[in-house]
Short mmCIF file of C-alpha atoms and ligand atoms in Angstrom, two decimals:
data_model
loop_
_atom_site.label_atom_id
_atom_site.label_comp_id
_atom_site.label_asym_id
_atom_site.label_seq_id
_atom_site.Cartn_x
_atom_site.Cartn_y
_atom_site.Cartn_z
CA UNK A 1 132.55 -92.33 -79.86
CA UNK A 2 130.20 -91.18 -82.23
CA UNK A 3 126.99 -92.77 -81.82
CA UNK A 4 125.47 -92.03 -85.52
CA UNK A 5 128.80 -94.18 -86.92
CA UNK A 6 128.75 -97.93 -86.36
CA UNK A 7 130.53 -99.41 -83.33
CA UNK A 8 133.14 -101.87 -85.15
CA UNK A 9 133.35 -104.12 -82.32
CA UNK A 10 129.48 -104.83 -83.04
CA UNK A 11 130.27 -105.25 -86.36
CA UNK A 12 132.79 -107.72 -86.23
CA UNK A 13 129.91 -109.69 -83.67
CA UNK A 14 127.41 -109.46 -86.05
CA UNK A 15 129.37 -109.96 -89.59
CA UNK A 16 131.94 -112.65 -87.90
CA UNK A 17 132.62 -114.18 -91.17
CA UNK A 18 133.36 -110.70 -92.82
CA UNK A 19 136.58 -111.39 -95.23
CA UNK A 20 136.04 -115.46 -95.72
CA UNK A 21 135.06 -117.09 -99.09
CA UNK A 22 132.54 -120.26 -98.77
CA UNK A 23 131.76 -122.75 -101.07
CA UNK A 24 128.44 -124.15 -100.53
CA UNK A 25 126.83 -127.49 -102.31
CA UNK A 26 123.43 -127.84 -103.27
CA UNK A 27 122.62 -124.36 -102.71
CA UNK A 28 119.91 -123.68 -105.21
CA UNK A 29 117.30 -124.67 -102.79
CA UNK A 30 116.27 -125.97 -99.46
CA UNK A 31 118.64 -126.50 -96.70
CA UNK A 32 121.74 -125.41 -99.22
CA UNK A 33 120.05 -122.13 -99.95
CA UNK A 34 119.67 -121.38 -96.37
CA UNK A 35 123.09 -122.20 -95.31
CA UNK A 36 124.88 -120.05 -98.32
CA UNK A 37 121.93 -117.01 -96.99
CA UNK A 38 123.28 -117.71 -93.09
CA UNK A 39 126.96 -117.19 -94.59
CA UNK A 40 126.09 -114.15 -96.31
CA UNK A 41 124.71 -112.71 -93.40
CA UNK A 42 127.62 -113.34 -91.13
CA UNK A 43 129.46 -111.80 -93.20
CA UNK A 44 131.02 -114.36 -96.35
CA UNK A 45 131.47 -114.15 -99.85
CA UNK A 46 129.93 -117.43 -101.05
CA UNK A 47 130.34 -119.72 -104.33
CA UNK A 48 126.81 -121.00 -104.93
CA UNK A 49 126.77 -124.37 -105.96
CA UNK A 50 123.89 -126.62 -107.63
CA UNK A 51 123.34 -128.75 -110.91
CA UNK A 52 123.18 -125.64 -112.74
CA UNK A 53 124.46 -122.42 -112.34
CA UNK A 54 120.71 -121.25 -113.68
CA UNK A 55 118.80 -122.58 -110.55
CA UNK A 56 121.43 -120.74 -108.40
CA UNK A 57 120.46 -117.30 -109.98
CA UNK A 58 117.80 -116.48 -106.91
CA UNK A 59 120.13 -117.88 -103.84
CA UNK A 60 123.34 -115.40 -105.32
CA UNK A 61 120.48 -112.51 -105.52
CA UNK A 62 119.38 -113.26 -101.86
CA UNK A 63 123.18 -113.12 -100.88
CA UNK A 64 124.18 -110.51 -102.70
CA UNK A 65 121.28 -108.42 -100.83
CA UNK A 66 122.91 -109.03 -98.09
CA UNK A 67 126.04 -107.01 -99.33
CA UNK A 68 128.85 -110.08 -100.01
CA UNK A 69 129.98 -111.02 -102.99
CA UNK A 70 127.92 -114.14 -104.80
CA UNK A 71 128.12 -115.99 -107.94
CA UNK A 72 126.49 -119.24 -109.13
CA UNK A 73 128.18 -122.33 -110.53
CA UNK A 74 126.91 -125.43 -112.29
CA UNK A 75 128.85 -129.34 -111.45
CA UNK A 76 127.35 -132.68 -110.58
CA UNK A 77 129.43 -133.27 -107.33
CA UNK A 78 129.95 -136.41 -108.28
CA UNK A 79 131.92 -136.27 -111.04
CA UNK A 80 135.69 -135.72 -109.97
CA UNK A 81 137.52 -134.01 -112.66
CA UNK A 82 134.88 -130.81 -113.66
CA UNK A 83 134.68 -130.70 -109.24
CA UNK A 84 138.30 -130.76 -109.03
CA UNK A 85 138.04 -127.95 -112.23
CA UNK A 86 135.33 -125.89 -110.11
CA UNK A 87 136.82 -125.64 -106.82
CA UNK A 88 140.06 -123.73 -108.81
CA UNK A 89 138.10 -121.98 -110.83
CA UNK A 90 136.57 -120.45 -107.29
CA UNK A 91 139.42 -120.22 -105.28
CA UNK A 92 140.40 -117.68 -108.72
CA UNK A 93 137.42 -115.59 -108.85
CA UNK A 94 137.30 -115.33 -105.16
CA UNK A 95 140.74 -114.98 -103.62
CA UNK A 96 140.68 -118.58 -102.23
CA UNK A 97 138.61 -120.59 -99.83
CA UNK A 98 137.99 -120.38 -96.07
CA UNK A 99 134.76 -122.59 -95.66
CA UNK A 100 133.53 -126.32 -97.45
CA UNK A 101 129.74 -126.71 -96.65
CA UNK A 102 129.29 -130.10 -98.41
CA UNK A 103 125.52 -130.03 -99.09
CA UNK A 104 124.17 -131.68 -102.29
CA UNK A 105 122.15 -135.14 -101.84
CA UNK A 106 119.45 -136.91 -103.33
CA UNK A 107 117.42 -140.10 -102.60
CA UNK A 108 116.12 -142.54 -104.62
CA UNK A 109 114.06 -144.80 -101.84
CA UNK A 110 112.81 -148.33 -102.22
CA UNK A 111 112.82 -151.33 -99.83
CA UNK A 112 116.15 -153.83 -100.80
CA UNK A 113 114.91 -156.17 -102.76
CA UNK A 114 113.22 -153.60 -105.15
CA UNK A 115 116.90 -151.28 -104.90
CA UNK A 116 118.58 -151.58 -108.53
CA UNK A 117 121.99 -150.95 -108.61
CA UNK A 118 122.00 -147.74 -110.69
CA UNK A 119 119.98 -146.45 -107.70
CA UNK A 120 122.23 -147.72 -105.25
CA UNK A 121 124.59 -146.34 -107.08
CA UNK A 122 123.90 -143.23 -107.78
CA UNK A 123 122.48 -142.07 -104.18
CA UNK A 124 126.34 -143.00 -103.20
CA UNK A 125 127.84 -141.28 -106.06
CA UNK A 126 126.21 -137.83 -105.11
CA UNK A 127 126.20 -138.29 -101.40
CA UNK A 128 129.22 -139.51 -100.42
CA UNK A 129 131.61 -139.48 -103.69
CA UNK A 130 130.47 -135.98 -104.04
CA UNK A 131 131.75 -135.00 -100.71
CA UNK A 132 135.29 -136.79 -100.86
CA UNK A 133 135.52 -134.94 -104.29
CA UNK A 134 135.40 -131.21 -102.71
CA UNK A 135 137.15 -132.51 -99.72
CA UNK A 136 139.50 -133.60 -101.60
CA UNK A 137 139.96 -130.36 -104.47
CA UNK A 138 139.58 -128.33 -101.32
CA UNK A 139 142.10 -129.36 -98.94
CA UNK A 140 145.26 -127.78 -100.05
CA UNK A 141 143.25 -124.21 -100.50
CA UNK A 142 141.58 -125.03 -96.92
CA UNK A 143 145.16 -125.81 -95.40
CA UNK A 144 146.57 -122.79 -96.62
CA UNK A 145 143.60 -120.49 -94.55
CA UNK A 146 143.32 -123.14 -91.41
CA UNK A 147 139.88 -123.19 -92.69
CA UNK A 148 136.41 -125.38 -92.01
CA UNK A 149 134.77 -127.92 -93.53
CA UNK A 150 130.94 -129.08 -92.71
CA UNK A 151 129.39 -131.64 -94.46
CA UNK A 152 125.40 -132.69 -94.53
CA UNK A 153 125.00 -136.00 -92.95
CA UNK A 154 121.49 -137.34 -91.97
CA UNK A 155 120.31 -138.61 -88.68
CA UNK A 156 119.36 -141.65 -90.75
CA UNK A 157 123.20 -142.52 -91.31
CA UNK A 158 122.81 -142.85 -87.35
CA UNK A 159 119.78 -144.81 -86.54
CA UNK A 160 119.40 -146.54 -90.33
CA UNK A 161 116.01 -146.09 -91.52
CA UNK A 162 113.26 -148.52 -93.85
CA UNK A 163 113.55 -148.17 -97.33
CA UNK A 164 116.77 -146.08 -97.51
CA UNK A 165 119.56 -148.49 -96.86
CA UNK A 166 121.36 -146.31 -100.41
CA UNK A 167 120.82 -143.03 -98.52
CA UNK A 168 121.36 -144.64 -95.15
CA UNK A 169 124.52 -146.08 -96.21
CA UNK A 170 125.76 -142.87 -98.02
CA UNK A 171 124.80 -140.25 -94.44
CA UNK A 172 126.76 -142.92 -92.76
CA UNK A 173 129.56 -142.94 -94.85
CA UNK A 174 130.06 -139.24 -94.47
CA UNK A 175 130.34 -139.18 -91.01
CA UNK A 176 133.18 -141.52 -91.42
CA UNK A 177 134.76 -139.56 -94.18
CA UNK A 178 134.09 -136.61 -91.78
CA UNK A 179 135.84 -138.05 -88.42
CA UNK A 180 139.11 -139.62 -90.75
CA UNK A 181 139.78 -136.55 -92.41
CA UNK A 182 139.38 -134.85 -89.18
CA UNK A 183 142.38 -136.76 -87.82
CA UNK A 184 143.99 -136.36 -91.00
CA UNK A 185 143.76 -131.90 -91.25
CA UNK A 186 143.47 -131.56 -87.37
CA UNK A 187 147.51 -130.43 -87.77
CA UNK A 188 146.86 -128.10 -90.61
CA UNK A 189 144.24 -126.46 -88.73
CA UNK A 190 141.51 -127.42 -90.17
CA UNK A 191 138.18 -128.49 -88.48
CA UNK A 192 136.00 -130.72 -90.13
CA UNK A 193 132.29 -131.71 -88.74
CA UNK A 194 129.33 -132.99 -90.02
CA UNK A 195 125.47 -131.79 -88.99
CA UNK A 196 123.01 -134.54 -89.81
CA UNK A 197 119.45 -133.16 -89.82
CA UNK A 198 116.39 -134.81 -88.92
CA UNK A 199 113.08 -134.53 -90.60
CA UNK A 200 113.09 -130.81 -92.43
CA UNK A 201 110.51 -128.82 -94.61
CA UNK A 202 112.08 -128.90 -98.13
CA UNK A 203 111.67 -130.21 -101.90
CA UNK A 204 113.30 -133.51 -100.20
CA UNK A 205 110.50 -134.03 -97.67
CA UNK A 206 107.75 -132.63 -99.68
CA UNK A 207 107.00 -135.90 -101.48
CA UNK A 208 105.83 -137.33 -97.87
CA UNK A 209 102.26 -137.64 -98.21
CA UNK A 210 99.92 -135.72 -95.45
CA UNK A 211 99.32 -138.95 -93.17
CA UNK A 212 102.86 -139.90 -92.92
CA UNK A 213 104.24 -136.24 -92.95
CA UNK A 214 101.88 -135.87 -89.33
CA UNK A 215 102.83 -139.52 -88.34
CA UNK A 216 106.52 -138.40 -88.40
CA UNK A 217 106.15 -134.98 -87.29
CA UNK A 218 103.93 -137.02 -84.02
CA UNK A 219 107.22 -139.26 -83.16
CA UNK A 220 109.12 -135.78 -82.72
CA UNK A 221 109.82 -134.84 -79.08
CA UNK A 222 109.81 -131.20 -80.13
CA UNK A 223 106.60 -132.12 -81.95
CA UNK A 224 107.28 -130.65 -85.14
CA UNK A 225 108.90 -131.04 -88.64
CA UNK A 226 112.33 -128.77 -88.30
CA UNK A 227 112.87 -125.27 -91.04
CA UNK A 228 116.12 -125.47 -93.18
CA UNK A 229 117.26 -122.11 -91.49
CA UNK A 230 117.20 -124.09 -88.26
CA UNK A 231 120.40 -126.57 -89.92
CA UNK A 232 121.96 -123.68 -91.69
CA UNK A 233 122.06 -121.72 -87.92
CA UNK A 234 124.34 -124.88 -87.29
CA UNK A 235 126.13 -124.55 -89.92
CA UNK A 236 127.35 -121.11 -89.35
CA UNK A 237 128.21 -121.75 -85.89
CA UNK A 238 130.58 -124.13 -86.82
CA UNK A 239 132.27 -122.73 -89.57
CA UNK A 240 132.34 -119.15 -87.54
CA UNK A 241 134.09 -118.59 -83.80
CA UNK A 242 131.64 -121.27 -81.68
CA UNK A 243 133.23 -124.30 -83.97
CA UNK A 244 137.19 -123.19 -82.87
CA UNK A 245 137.75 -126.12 -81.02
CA UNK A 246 135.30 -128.33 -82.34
CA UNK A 247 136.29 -131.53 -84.87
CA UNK A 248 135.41 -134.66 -86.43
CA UNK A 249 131.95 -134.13 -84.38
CA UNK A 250 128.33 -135.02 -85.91
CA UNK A 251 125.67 -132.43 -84.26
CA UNK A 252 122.31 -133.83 -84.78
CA UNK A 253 119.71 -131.17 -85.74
CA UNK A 254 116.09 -133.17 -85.51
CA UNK A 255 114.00 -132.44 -82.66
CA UNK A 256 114.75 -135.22 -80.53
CA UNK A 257 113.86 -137.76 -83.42
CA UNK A 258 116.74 -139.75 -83.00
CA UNK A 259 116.34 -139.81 -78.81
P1 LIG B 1 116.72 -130.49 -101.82
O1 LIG B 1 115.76 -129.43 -101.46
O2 LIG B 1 116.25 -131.65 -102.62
O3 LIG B 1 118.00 -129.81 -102.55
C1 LIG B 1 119.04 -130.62 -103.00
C2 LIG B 1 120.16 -129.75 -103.49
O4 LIG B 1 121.25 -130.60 -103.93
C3 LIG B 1 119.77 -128.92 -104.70
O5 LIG B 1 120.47 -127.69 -104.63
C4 LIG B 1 120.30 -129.73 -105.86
O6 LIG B 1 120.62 -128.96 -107.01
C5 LIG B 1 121.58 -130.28 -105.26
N1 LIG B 1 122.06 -131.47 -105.97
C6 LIG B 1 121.44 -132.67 -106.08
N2 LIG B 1 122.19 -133.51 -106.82
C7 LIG B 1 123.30 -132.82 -107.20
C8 LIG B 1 124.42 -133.14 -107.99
N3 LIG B 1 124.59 -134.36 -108.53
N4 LIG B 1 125.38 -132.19 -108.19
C9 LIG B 1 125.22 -130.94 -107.66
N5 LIG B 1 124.17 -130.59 -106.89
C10 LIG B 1 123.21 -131.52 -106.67
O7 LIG B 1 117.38 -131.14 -100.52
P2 LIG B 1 117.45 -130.65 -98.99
O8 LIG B 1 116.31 -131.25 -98.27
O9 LIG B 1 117.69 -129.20 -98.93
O10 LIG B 1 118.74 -131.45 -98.52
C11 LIG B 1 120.02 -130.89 -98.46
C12 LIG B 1 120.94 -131.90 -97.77
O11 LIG B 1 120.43 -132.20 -96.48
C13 LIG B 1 121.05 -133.22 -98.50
O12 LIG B 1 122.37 -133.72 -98.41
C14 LIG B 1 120.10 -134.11 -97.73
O13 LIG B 1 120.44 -135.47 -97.85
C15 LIG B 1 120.30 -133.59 -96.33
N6 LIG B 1 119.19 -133.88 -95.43
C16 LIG B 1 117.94 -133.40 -95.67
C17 LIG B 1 116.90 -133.73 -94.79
C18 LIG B 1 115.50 -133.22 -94.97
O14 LIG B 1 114.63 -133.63 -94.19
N7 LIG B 1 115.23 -132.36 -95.93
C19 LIG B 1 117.17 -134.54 -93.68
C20 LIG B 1 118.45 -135.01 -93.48
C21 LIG B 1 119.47 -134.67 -94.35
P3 LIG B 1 119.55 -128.73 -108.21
O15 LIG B 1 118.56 -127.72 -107.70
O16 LIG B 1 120.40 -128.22 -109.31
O17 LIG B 1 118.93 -130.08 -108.47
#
């Protein structure tokens, strides 16, 4: 062989997502942004999804850098008809869909006496109503390609935590949404899973004032607060080769928080 040409056997190893469209949530920032930048670099084209297609502009740059096709889009996941809108208008521009990483979430903490409704709400209507709505728009593209969905749980939606019983409620939720539909795809081919992250460095953590950000960080075997490229690395494992046989599974990402 010659050696100055590139071995495609190492390139299919290295880009093993090469030829798949993804569709990621909440990618304008944080753990979204990394996941749609660990696509890219195995190889996908990805859909870049926030509020606003303007705060996406700097993850489709990133991703596009790393030689696959990228392009921003603008939808509040929660509300069903412009999702259901979106996820055709992708599956247009980009040939269809392979991969659902269902990433946008919010909080809106406060102890249950002091929750108001809207805030209830609301923290459900993003979290959890926002993944059943791409789930659901999805499904018939992601049958047709035997594809993957992961969605963004919490560890929280496991153990239940102080002051989030919206958010709490919501992570849990979408492991059940993730282990039903599961069962319901696992015949089509599809895999669905859910990764539910501990306590990671983002805008969503960066309201945690110093004394409680080390107190927390303290109560983590690893002993340390966990990087957004550490969930997206689980991410693209399972939507590439290492998730073939995995479904309806929750992989905690946290440190040994939850222990
Ligand atoms: P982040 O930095 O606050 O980013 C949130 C992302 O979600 C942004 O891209 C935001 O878009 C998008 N988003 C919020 N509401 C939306 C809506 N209604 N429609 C469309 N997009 C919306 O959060 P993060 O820390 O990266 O968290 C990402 C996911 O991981 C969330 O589901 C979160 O619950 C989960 N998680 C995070 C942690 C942690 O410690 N950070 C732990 C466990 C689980 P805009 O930029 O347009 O607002």
């Amino acid at each position: 062989m010659d050696a100055s040409q590139p071995n495609p056997a190492s390139i299919a190893a290295d880009r093993p997502l090469m030829g798949k469209v993804a569709l990621v949530t909440g990618a304008s920032r944080g753990i979204g942004r990394a996941v749609a930048l660990g696509l890219a670099q195995a190889g996908a084209a990805v859909a870049v999804v926030a509020t606003k297609a303007s705060g996406c502009a700097d993850t489709v740059e990133a991703c596009r850098a790393l030689g696959v096709k990228a392009d921003a889009f603008g939808v509040d996941v929660a509300d069903s008809n412009a999702v259901e809108a979106l996820v055709k208008e992708i599956a247009q521009a980009f040939g269809g869909l392979d991969i659902l990483v269902n990433n946008a979430g919010i909080t809106r903490d406060g102890l249950l006496l002091r929750m108001s409704e809207e805030d209830f709400d609301r923290v459900v209507d993003v979290n959890l109503k926002g993944t059943f709505n791409f789930v659901k728009s999805a499904s018939r593209l992601l049958m047709k390609s035997r594809g993957r969905i992961v969605n963004v749980s919490s560890v929280v939606g496991i153990t239940g935590n102080a002051g989030q019983v919206n958010y709490a409620a919501s992570k849990a939720g979408v492991i059940g949404l993730t282990r039903s539909v599961a069962k319901e795809l696992a015949g089509r081919g599809v895999t669905v899973n859910a990764v539910a992250p501990g306590y990671i460095e983002t805008d969503m953590t960066a309201a945690i004032d110093g004394a409680a950000a080390a107190k927390l960080a303290e109560a983590i075997p690893l002993g340390r607060i966990g990087k957004a490229g550490e969930i997206a690395a689980t991410v693209v494992f399972l939507a590439g080769p290492g998730g073939d046989y995995i479904t309806g599974q929750t992989l905690v990402v946290d440190g040994g928080l939850s222990l």
